[in-house]
Amino acid sequence: MSNLSVSYLGLKLKSPIIVGSSGLTDSVDKIIKLEEYGAGAVVLKSIFEEQTNYETGSMLNDNAYPEAADYLSAYVKNNTIEKYLSLIQESKEKVNIPVIASVNCVSVGEWVSFAKMAEEAGADALELNVYVLPTSTKYDSERYETRYYDIVTAVKNETKIPVAVKLGQHFTNLPSFINNLYKRGADAVVLFNRFYAPDINIDKIEFTPADILSSPQEIRNSLRWVGLISSVVEEIEVCASTGIHNSSAVIKQLLAGASAVQVCSALYKNGPEYIKTLTDELKQWMNKNTFDEVKEFIGRLNYKRIKDPKVFERSQFMKYYSDKK
Ligand SMILES: Cc1cc2nc3c(=O)[nH]c(=O)nc-3n(C[C@H](O)[C@H](O)[C@H](O)COP(=O)(O)O)c2cc1C
């Protein structure tokens, strides 16, 4: 019998397959089903740092009474937070799998106190979806990176539960950046987030959103960095995300060094019950390759076995293109 259990964020997961933060995890009923289908954990839909401000602002545009504005502002804010905390609390009452809360944030602010509230509501861990888009020529990269460090430091001061940071793909020196996150207390990184992607409609001559769901090809970049980070920043855990659409992709990410994987688009496309297929096929592959436990093969193909990853990648690059006639 294959043992799928893994450890992630200090939690024992019965399977390495986590359902990523999205509309798939925004209600207790959905989370109960995800557990039934075999999910190892769920990351709840994110609460946005500015969500309450924005909602309040749009409601108050026509309001001439400042006291009413204050009341409404507090009401909307509490309601959003209250709803989120109830989701954590009720999910924890109904399921046995770990429930990871998620915040989408851009800066250190009042919202940081939410980390403590999430912990008190029973969240097993917190995932920070930090999205800082560099748009200014005035600031160098260090200034943007410092923002991430400040957020992790502030959140770790606020809560004792483990913290994962879900990152975008574009950093100059990801190993050093992630090592700095680790030094500030981050327990794991999720590689990678998939941000809003723009497209252009040339008939209407306007911007449109590109497909919200990923494609299986998008696993490539994540696979490289999971392999590299898990071997050079060994102290931090790595969770793979983006482009995991089938059981082969799950297996590849585990071989590359992921402690666990997150799936999202694949469940939107195939239905949440697709977790069962992913799990069954993972077990079949383990049986075929005589692995009793997932732990036996996590990281088997990470970059540790490669003496110099830089030289390796360069030689692969040269081979890749020079072989093609
Ligand atoms: C409809 C939808 C809603 C999402 N909402 C969130 C969210 O609230 N917070 C978050 O961190 N990621 C969110 N994501 C991103 C996913 O968690 C995931 O990182 C991304 O889709 C890449 O994984 P995939 O290739 O398995 O889809 C969302 C994705 C989709 C498709």
mmCIF file of C-alpha atoms and ligand atoms in Angstrom:
data_model
loop_
_atom_site.group_PDB
_atom_site.id
_atom_site.type_symbol
_atom_site.label_atom_id
_atom_site.label_comp_id
_atom_site.label_asym_id
_atom_site.label_seq_id
_atom_site.Cartn_x
_atom_site.Cartn_y
_atom_site.Cartn_z
ATOM 1 C CA MET A 1 0.000 0.000 0.000
ATOM 2 C CA SER A 2 1.465 3.349 -1.060
ATOM 3 C CA ASN A 3 1.829 5.874 1.716
ATOM 4 C CA LEU A 4 1.153 9.324 0.284
ATOM 5 C CA SER A 5 1.701 11.285 3.488
ATOM 6 C CA VAL A 6 4.123 14.197 3.437
ATOM 7 C CA SER A 7 5.101 16.975 5.753
ATOM 8 C CA TYR A 8 4.523 20.587 4.697
ATOM 9 C CA LEU A 9 4.625 23.693 6.887
ATOM 10 C CA GLY A 10 5.114 21.452 9.903
ATOM 11 C CA LEU A 11 1.766 19.802 9.149
ATOM 12 C CA LYS A 12 1.144 16.173 8.329
ATOM 13 C CA LEU A 13 -0.667 15.909 4.995
ATOM 14 C CA LYS A 14 -2.272 12.596 3.971
ATOM 15 C CA SER A 15 -1.440 13.471 0.347
ATOM 16 C CA PRO A 16 0.941 15.955 -1.312
ATOM 17 C CA ILE A 17 -1.916 17.280 -3.493
ATOM 18 C CA ILE A 18 -3.183 20.605 -2.124
ATOM 19 C CA VAL A 19 -6.031 22.588 -3.645
ATOM 20 C CA GLY A 20 -4.692 26.070 -4.408
ATOM 21 C CA SER A 21 -6.314 29.315 -3.332
ATOM 22 C CA SER A 22 -9.279 30.070 -5.624
ATOM 23 C CA GLY A 23 -13.047 29.905 -5.890
ATOM 24 C CA LEU A 24 -12.648 26.136 -5.388
ATOM 25 C CA THR A 25 -12.007 26.748 -1.687
ATOM 26 C CA ASP A 26 -14.393 29.587 -0.869
ATOM 27 C CA SER A 27 -17.070 27.614 0.995
ATOM 28 C CA VAL A 28 -17.265 24.929 3.661
ATOM 29 C CA ASP A 29 -19.340 22.636 1.417
ATOM 30 C CA LYS A 30 -16.724 22.757 -1.341
ATOM 31 C CA ILE A 31 -13.939 22.075 1.173
ATOM 32 C CA ILE A 32 -15.780 19.030 2.571
ATOM 33 C CA LYS A 33 -16.004 17.623 -0.975
ATOM 34 C CA LEU A 34 -12.316 18.351 -1.646
ATOM 35 C CA GLU A 35 -11.412 16.338 1.452
ATOM 36 C CA GLU A 36 -13.641 13.473 0.277
ATOM 37 C CA TYR A 37 -11.895 13.474 -3.120
ATOM 38 C CA GLY A 38 -8.521 13.119 -1.387
ATOM 39 C CA ALA A 39 -7.014 16.624 -1.127
ATOM 40 C CA GLY A 40 -4.092 16.749 1.311
ATOM 41 C CA ALA A 41 -4.925 20.323 2.365
ATOM 42 C CA VAL A 42 -6.719 23.409 1.084
ATOM 43 C CA VAL A 43 -5.582 26.996 0.703
ATOM 44 C CA LEU A 44 -8.608 29.222 1.152
ATOM 45 C CA LYS A 45 -9.517 31.886 -1.383
ATOM 46 C CA SER A 46 -7.471 34.984 -0.551
ATOM 47 C CA ILE A 47 -8.751 37.913 1.364
ATOM 48 C CA PHE A 48 -7.385 41.083 -0.246
ATOM 49 C CA GLU A 49 -5.541 43.662 1.793
ATOM 50 C CA GLU A 50 -7.409 46.479 0.113
ATOM 51 C CA GLN A 51 -10.683 44.579 -0.376
ATOM 52 C CA THR A 52 -12.459 46.210 2.513
ATOM 53 C CA ASN A 53 -11.188 49.706 1.704
ATOM 54 C CA TYR A 54 -12.264 49.391 -1.890
ATOM 55 C CA GLU A 55 -15.711 48.037 -1.103
ATOM 56 C CA THR A 56 -16.247 50.723 1.482
ATOM 57 C CA GLY A 57 -14.998 53.481 -0.811
ATOM 58 C CA SER A 58 -17.350 52.574 -3.619
ATOM 59 C CA MET A 59 -20.328 52.406 -1.270
ATOM 60 C CA LEU A 60 -19.636 55.807 0.228
ATOM 61 C CA ASN A 61 -19.293 57.931 -2.847
ATOM 62 C CA ASP A 62 -22.715 59.494 -2.465
ATOM 63 C CA ASN A 63 -22.697 59.704 1.274
ATOM 64 C CA ALA A 64 -22.645 63.172 2.772
ATOM 65 C CA TYR A 65 -22.572 62.063 6.430
ATOM 66 C CA PRO A 66 -19.111 61.348 7.832
ATOM 67 C CA GLU A 67 -20.440 59.438 10.875
ATOM 68 C CA ALA A 68 -22.423 57.165 8.582
ATOM 69 C CA ALA A 69 -19.326 56.737 6.427
ATOM 70 C CA ASP A 70 -17.302 55.663 9.482
ATOM 71 C CA TYR A 71 -20.039 53.255 10.504
ATOM 72 C CA LEU A 72 -20.327 51.771 7.030
ATOM 73 C CA SER A 73 -16.574 51.504 6.679
ATOM 74 C CA ALA A 74 -16.286 49.561 9.950
ATOM 75 C CA TYR A 75 -19.321 47.444 9.081
ATOM 76 C CA VAL A 76 -18.059 46.368 5.659
ATOM 77 C CA LYS A 77 -14.568 45.712 6.949
ATOM 78 C CA ASN A 78 -15.774 43.609 9.861
ATOM 79 C CA ASN A 79 -18.231 41.771 7.718
ATOM 80 C CA THR A 80 -15.603 40.748 5.204
ATOM 81 C CA ILE A 81 -13.168 39.703 7.908
ATOM 82 C CA GLU A 82 -15.916 38.051 9.975
ATOM 83 C CA LYS A 83 -17.050 36.034 6.959
ATOM 84 C CA TYR A 84 -13.509 34.899 6.281
ATOM 85 C CA LEU A 85 -12.890 33.950 9.905
ATOM 86 C CA SER A 86 -16.155 31.946 9.956
ATOM 87 C CA LEU A 87 -14.997 30.110 6.839
ATOM 88 C CA ILE A 88 -11.779 29.125 8.642
ATOM 89 C CA GLN A 89 -13.609 28.171 11.826
ATOM 90 C CA GLU A 90 -16.384 26.167 10.189
ATOM 91 C CA SER A 91 -13.998 24.399 7.821
ATOM 92 C CA LYS A 92 -11.850 23.369 10.761
ATOM 93 C CA GLU A 93 -14.930 21.959 12.492
ATOM 94 C CA LYS A 94 -15.999 19.965 9.427
ATOM 95 C CA VAL A 95 -12.769 18.590 7.921
ATOM 96 C CA ASN A 96 -9.628 16.911 9.188
ATOM 97 C CA ILE A 97 -7.243 18.170 6.514
ATOM 98 C CA PRO A 98 -5.169 21.298 7.181
ATOM 99 C CA VAL A 99 -6.816 24.603 6.284
ATOM 100 C CA ILE A 100 -4.400 27.292 5.133
ATOM 101 C CA ALA A 101 -5.666 30.885 5.149
ATOM 102 C CA SER A 102 -4.496 33.224 2.403
ATOM 103 C CA VAL A 103 -3.965 36.968 2.172
ATOM 104 C CA ASN A 104 -3.243 38.868 -1.013
ATOM 105 C CA CYS A 105 -1.128 41.807 0.100
ATOM 106 C CA VAL A 106 1.150 44.542 -1.215
ATOM 107 C CA SER A 107 2.499 46.266 1.883
ATOM 108 C CA VAL A 108 2.752 46.189 5.654
ATOM 109 C CA GLY A 109 -0.393 47.733 7.077
ATOM 110 C CA GLU A 110 -3.300 47.364 9.408
ATOM 111 C CA TRP A 111 -4.236 44.083 7.755
ATOM 112 C CA VAL A 112 -1.271 42.359 9.438
ATOM 113 C CA SER A 113 -3.365 41.939 12.600
ATOM 114 C CA PHE A 114 -5.516 39.599 10.474
ATOM 115 C CA ALA A 115 -2.755 36.979 10.791
ATOM 116 C CA LYS A 116 -3.450 36.664 14.516
ATOM 117 C CA MET A 117 -7.212 36.536 13.900
ATOM 118 C CA ALA A 118 -6.746 33.740 11.353
ATOM 119 C CA GLU A 119 -4.609 31.828 13.853
ATOM 120 C CA GLU A 120 -7.251 32.241 16.580
ATOM 121 C CA ALA A 121 -9.983 31.115 14.182
ATOM 122 C CA GLY A 122 -8.026 27.860 13.767
ATOM 123 C CA ALA A 123 -6.050 28.285 10.526
ATOM 124 C CA ASP A 124 -3.227 25.759 10.404
ATOM 125 C CA ALA A 125 -0.982 28.091 8.423
ATOM 126 C CA LEU A 126 -1.033 31.298 6.423
ATOM 127 C CA GLU A 127 -0.115 31.785 2.777
ATOM 128 C CA LEU A 128 0.888 35.295 1.746
ATOM 129 C CA ASN A 129 0.182 36.058 -1.857
ATOM 130 C CA VAL A 130 2.425 39.096 -2.208
ATOM 131 C CA TYR A 131 1.882 40.946 -5.438
ATOM 132 C CA VAL A 132 4.023 43.995 -5.920
ATOM 133 C CA LEU A 133 4.241 44.939 -9.574
ATOM 134 C CA PRO A 134 7.334 47.068 -10.179
ATOM 135 C CA THR A 135 6.127 49.970 -12.305
ATOM 136 C CA SER A 136 8.493 52.760 -11.333
ATOM 137 C CA THR A 137 11.852 53.684 -12.816
ATOM 138 C CA LYS A 138 12.646 55.529 -9.581
ATOM 139 C CA TYR A 139 13.202 52.500 -7.359
ATOM 140 C CA ASP A 140 15.701 49.706 -7.814
ATOM 141 C CA SER A 141 14.837 46.025 -7.281
ATOM 142 C CA GLU A 142 16.135 46.011 -3.717
ATOM 143 C CA ARG A 143 13.422 48.446 -2.698
ATOM 144 C CA TYR A 144 10.718 46.096 -4.011
ATOM 145 C CA GLU A 145 12.310 43.065 -2.412
ATOM 146 C CA THR A 146 12.516 44.858 0.930
ATOM 147 C CA ARG A 147 8.731 45.173 0.814
ATOM 148 C CA TYR A 148 8.454 41.363 0.869
ATOM 149 C CA TYR A 149 10.923 41.129 3.768
ATOM 150 C CA ASP A 150 8.996 43.728 5.769
ATOM 151 C CA ILE A 151 5.707 41.901 5.205
ATOM 152 C CA VAL A 152 7.128 38.536 6.325
ATOM 153 C CA THR A 153 8.786 40.094 9.391
ATOM 154 C CA ALA A 154 5.562 41.879 10.404
ATOM 155 C CA VAL A 155 3.387 38.788 9.911
ATOM 156 C CA LYS A 156 5.805 36.511 11.778
ATOM 157 C CA ASN A 157 5.737 38.971 14.700
ATOM 158 C CA GLU A 158 1.973 38.733 14.728
ATOM 159 C CA THR A 159 1.436 34.973 14.587
ATOM 160 C CA LYS A 160 2.930 31.641 15.567
ATOM 161 C CA ILE A 161 1.405 29.596 12.755
ATOM 162 C CA PRO A 162 3.680 28.665 9.818
ATOM 163 C CA VAL A 163 3.848 31.146 6.961
ATOM 164 C CA ALA A 164 4.306 30.380 3.259
ATOM 165 C CA VAL A 165 5.021 33.090 0.695
ATOM 166 C CA LYS A 166 3.514 32.623 -2.756
ATOM 167 C CA LEU A 167 5.767 34.343 -5.266
ATOM 168 C CA GLY A 168 5.698 35.555 -8.828
ATOM 169 C CA GLN A 169 8.332 34.364 -11.273
ATOM 170 C CA HIS A 170 10.342 37.518 -11.791
ATOM 171 C CA PHE A 171 13.188 38.093 -9.402
ATOM 172 C CA THR A 172 16.800 38.754 -10.328
ATOM 173 C CA ASN A 173 18.320 36.340 -7.840
ATOM 174 C CA LEU A 174 15.632 34.002 -6.577
ATOM 175 C CA PRO A 175 17.939 31.836 -4.373
ATOM 176 C CA SER A 176 19.262 34.853 -2.483
ATOM 177 C CA PHE A 177 15.820 36.460 -2.256
ATOM 178 C CA ILE A 178 14.231 33.261 -0.902
ATOM 179 C CA ASN A 179 17.110 32.765 1.522
ATOM 180 C CA ASN A 180 16.405 36.280 2.838
ATOM 181 C CA LEU A 181 12.714 35.402 3.235
ATOM 182 C CA TYR A 182 13.773 32.324 5.206
ATOM 183 C CA LYS A 183 15.991 34.471 7.474
ATOM 184 C CA ARG A 184 12.949 36.631 8.227
ATOM 185 C CA GLY A 185 10.954 33.577 9.252
ATOM 186 C CA ALA A 186 9.184 32.326 6.120
ATOM 187 C CA ASP A 187 8.601 28.575 6.467
ATOM 188 C CA ALA A 188 7.881 27.851 2.808
ATOM 189 C CA VAL A 189 7.640 29.381 -0.629
ATOM 190 C CA VAL A 190 5.031 28.556 -3.241
ATOM 191 C CA LEU A 191 6.564 28.610 -6.741
ATOM 192 C CA PHE A 192 4.790 30.199 -8.494
ATOM 193 C CA ASN A 193 1.737 32.376 -8.422
ATOM 194 C CA ARG A 194 0.035 33.132 -11.709
ATOM 195 C CA PHE A 195 -0.967 36.744 -11.963
ATOM 196 C CA TYR A 196 -3.558 38.470 -14.058
ATOM 197 C CA ALA A 197 -2.246 38.314 -17.620
ATOM 198 C CA PRO A 198 -3.244 40.979 -20.129
ATOM 199 C CA ASP A 199 -4.063 40.460 -23.794
ATOM 200 C CA ILE A 200 -5.120 42.903 -26.516
ATOM 201 C CA ASN A 201 -8.242 42.651 -28.638
ATOM 202 C CA ILE A 202 -7.108 44.102 -31.977
ATOM 203 C CA ASP A 203 -10.677 44.445 -33.300
ATOM 204 C CA LYS A 204 -11.853 46.569 -30.391
ATOM 205 C CA ILE A 205 -8.364 48.007 -29.846
ATOM 206 C CA GLU A 206 -8.508 47.473 -26.101
ATOM 207 C CA PHE A 207 -6.928 45.455 -23.347
ATOM 208 C CA THR A 208 -8.638 42.216 -22.386
ATOM 209 C CA PRO A 209 -7.736 39.626 -19.767
ATOM 210 C CA ALA A 210 -5.956 36.528 -21.110
ATOM 211 C CA ASP A 211 -7.179 33.059 -20.128
ATOM 212 C CA ILE A 212 -7.510 32.859 -16.357
ATOM 213 C CA LEU A 213 -6.698 29.125 -16.391
ATOM 214 C CA SER A 214 -3.153 27.873 -16.934
ATOM 215 C CA SER A 215 -1.996 25.370 -19.542
ATOM 216 C CA PRO A 216 0.072 22.205 -18.851
ATOM 217 C CA GLN A 217 3.101 23.782 -20.608
ATOM 218 C CA GLU A 218 3.333 26.380 -17.864
ATOM 219 C CA ILE A 219 4.877 23.848 -15.501
ATOM 220 C CA ARG A 220 8.353 24.328 -17.019
ATOM 221 C CA ASN A 221 9.551 27.413 -15.210
ATOM 222 C CA SER A 222 8.221 26.227 -11.887
ATOM 223 C CA LEU A 223 9.903 22.835 -12.373
ATOM 224 C CA ARG A 224 13.314 24.470 -12.896
ATOM 225 C CA TRP A 225 13.022 26.680 -9.809
ATOM 226 C CA VAL A 226 11.559 23.986 -7.550
ATOM 227 C CA GLY A 227 14.596 21.836 -8.476
ATOM 228 C CA LEU A 228 17.045 24.638 -7.857
ATOM 229 C CA ILE A 229 15.584 26.250 -4.735
ATOM 230 C CA SER A 230 14.993 22.917 -2.973
ATOM 231 C CA SER A 231 18.686 22.160 -3.365
ATOM 232 C CA VAL A 232 20.273 25.547 -2.605
ATOM 233 C CA VAL A 233 17.945 26.909 0.109
ATOM 234 C CA GLU A 234 17.461 23.597 1.867
ATOM 235 C CA GLU A 235 16.050 25.084 5.065
ATOM 236 C CA ILE A 236 12.884 26.384 3.419
ATOM 237 C CA GLU A 237 10.136 24.155 2.070
ATOM 238 C CA VAL A 238 9.014 24.490 -1.519
ATOM 239 C CA CYS A 239 5.473 23.936 -2.714
ATOM 240 C CA ALA A 240 5.020 23.716 -6.490
ATOM 241 C CA SER A 241 2.241 25.606 -8.249
ATOM 242 C CA THR A 242 1.203 26.555 -11.805
ATOM 243 C CA GLY A 243 0.688 24.207 -14.718
ATOM 244 C CA ILE A 244 0.107 21.004 -12.729
ATOM 245 C CA HIS A 245 -2.596 19.440 -14.876
ATOM 246 C CA ASN A 246 -2.001 15.693 -14.562
ATOM 247 C CA SER A 247 -0.395 13.053 -12.359
ATOM 248 C CA SER A 248 2.875 13.162 -14.363
ATOM 249 C CA ALA A 249 3.187 16.836 -13.458
ATOM 250 C CA VAL A 250 2.576 16.029 -9.766
ATOM 251 C CA ILE A 251 5.292 13.346 -9.889
ATOM 252 C CA LYS A 252 7.746 15.604 -11.743
ATOM 253 C CA GLN A 253 7.422 18.359 -9.148
ATOM 254 C CA LEU A 254 7.930 15.916 -6.275
ATOM 255 C CA LEU A 255 10.994 14.444 -7.999
ATOM 256 C CA ALA A 256 12.288 17.998 -8.503
ATOM 257 C CA GLY A 257 12.068 18.614 -4.750
ATOM 258 C CA ALA A 258 8.598 19.965 -3.914
ATOM 259 C CA SER A 259 7.316 19.014 -0.460
ATOM 260 C CA ALA A 260 3.791 19.285 -1.863
ATOM 261 C CA VAL A 261 1.995 20.598 -4.944
ATOM 262 C CA GLN A 262 -0.968 22.886 -5.526
ATOM 263 C CA VAL A 263 -3.556 22.351 -8.223
ATOM 264 C CA CYS A 264 -6.172 24.795 -9.407
ATOM 265 C CA SER A 265 -6.806 25.132 -13.181
ATOM 266 C CA ALA A 266 -6.861 21.343 -13.635
ATOM 267 C CA LEU A 267 -9.731 21.129 -11.137
ATOM 268 C CA TYR A 268 -11.623 23.954 -12.833
ATOM 269 C CA LYS A 269 -11.257 22.100 -16.146
ATOM 270 C CA ASN A 270 -11.973 18.544 -14.961
ATOM 271 C CA GLY A 271 -14.046 19.103 -11.826
ATOM 272 C CA PRO A 272 -12.846 18.830 -8.208
ATOM 273 C CA GLU A 273 -13.300 15.025 -8.303
ATOM 274 C CA TYR A 274 -10.241 14.966 -10.595
ATOM 275 C CA ILE A 275 -8.165 14.895 -7.366
ATOM 276 C CA LYS A 276 -9.148 11.191 -7.175
ATOM 277 C CA THR A 277 -7.634 10.514 -10.609
ATOM 278 C CA LEU A 278 -4.446 12.387 -9.708
ATOM 279 C CA THR A 279 -4.175 10.421 -6.462
ATOM 280 C CA ASP A 280 -4.878 7.019 -8.038
ATOM 281 C CA GLU A 281 -2.359 7.601 -10.813
ATOM 282 C CA LEU A 282 0.271 8.780 -8.319
ATOM 283 C CA LYS A 283 -0.254 5.523 -6.377
ATOM 284 C CA GLN A 284 -0.025 3.441 -9.567
ATOM 285 C CA TRP A 285 3.245 5.117 -10.524
ATOM 286 C CA MET A 286 4.627 4.504 -7.024
ATOM 287 C CA ASN A 287 3.666 0.818 -7.198
ATOM 288 C CA LYS A 288 5.249 0.452 -10.625
ATOM 289 C CA ASN A 289 8.468 2.022 -9.370
ATOM 290 C CA THR A 290 8.349 0.184 -6.014
ATOM 291 C CA PHE A 291 8.123 3.288 -3.871
ATOM 292 C CA ASP A 292 6.227 2.693 -0.618
ATOM 293 C CA GLU A 293 6.310 6.325 0.463
ATOM 294 C CA VAL A 294 6.296 9.680 -1.324
ATOM 295 C CA LYS A 295 9.181 10.748 0.918
ATOM 296 C CA GLU A 296 11.397 8.162 -0.793
ATOM 297 C CA PHE A 297 11.439 10.080 -4.049
ATOM 298 C CA ILE A 298 10.917 13.739 -3.114
ATOM 299 C CA GLY A 299 13.922 15.651 -4.452
ATOM 300 C CA ARG A 300 15.470 12.663 -6.181
ATOM 301 C CA LEU A 301 16.051 14.804 -9.262
ATOM 302 C CA ASN A 302 16.765 18.148 -7.660
ATOM 303 C CA TYR A 303 19.836 20.167 -8.586
ATOM 304 C CA LYS A 304 21.884 18.796 -5.679
ATOM 305 C CA ARG A 305 23.173 15.995 -7.853
ATOM 306 C CA ILE A 306 24.369 18.583 -10.387
ATOM 307 C CA LYS A 307 27.776 19.996 -9.500
ATOM 308 C CA ASP A 308 27.292 23.392 -11.100
ATOM 309 C CA PRO A 309 23.666 24.202 -12.069
ATOM 310 C CA LYS A 310 24.818 27.262 -14.013
ATOM 311 C CA VAL A 311 27.139 25.211 -16.238
ATOM 312 C CA PHE A 312 24.540 22.435 -16.480
ATOM 313 C CA GLU A 313 21.801 24.794 -17.717
ATOM 314 C CA ARG A 314 24.178 26.425 -20.180
ATOM 315 C CA SER A 315 25.338 23.110 -21.617
ATOM 316 C CA GLN A 316 21.725 21.891 -21.869
ATOM 317 C CA PHE A 317 20.838 25.122 -23.658
ATOM 318 C CA MET A 318 23.661 24.670 -26.160
ATOM 319 C CA LYS A 319 22.766 21.018 -26.753
ATOM 320 C CA TYR A 320 19.058 21.866 -27.058
ATOM 321 C CA TYR A 321 19.499 24.278 -29.915
ATOM 322 C CA SER A 322 22.546 22.886 -31.690
ATOM 323 C CA ASP A 323 20.915 19.412 -32.046
ATOM 324 C CA LYS A 324 17.939 20.903 -33.903
ATOM 325 C CA LYS A 325 18.536 21.046 -37.684
HETATM 326 C C1 LIG B 1 -10.484 31.451 -10.730
HETATM 327 C C2 LIG B 1 -9.177 31.567 -9.983
HETATM 328 C C3 LIG B 1 -9.149 32.263 -8.767
HETATM 329 C C4 LIG B 1 -7.937 32.401 -8.082
HETATM 330 N N1 LIG B 1 -7.917 33.061 -6.879
HETATM 331 C C5 LIG B 1 -6.749 33.156 -6.181
HETATM 332 C C6 LIG B 1 -6.705 33.762 -4.899
HETATM 333 O O1 LIG B 1 -7.702 34.249 -4.365
HETATM 334 N N2 LIG B 1 -5.509 33.791 -4.265
HETATM 335 C C7 LIG B 1 -4.370 33.243 -4.786
HETATM 336 O O2 LIG B 1 -3.315 33.274 -4.137
HETATM 337 N N3 LIG B 1 -4.389 32.652 -6.001
HETATM 338 C C8 LIG B 1 -5.544 32.597 -6.699
HETATM 339 N N4 LIG B 1 -5.549 31.975 -7.916
HETATM 340 C C9 LIG B 1 -4.301 31.425 -8.451
HETATM 341 C C10 LIG B 1 -4.187 29.935 -8.142
HETATM 342 O O3 LIG B 1 -4.146 29.673 -6.750
HETATM 343 C C11 LIG B 1 -2.903 29.352 -8.764
HETATM 344 O O4 LIG B 1 -1.774 29.938 -8.166
HETATM 345 C C12 LIG B 1 -2.820 29.576 -10.277
HETATM 346 O O5 LIG B 1 -4.077 29.344 -10.896
HETATM 347 C C13 LIG B 1 -1.768 28.652 -10.894
HETATM 348 O O6 LIG B 1 -2.030 27.299 -10.625
HETATM 349 P P1 LIG B 1 -2.728 26.338 -11.725
HETATM 350 O O7 LIG B 1 -1.839 26.285 -12.892
HETATM 351 O O8 LIG B 1 -2.865 25.003 -11.011
HETATM 352 O O9 LIG B 1 -4.045 26.950 -12.026
HETATM 353 C C14 LIG B 1 -6.753 31.827 -8.613
HETATM 354 C C15 LIG B 1 -6.811 31.123 -9.827
HETATM 355 C C16 LIG B 1 -8.010 30.988 -10.511
HETATM 356 C C17 LIG B 1 -8.028 30.220 -11.799
#
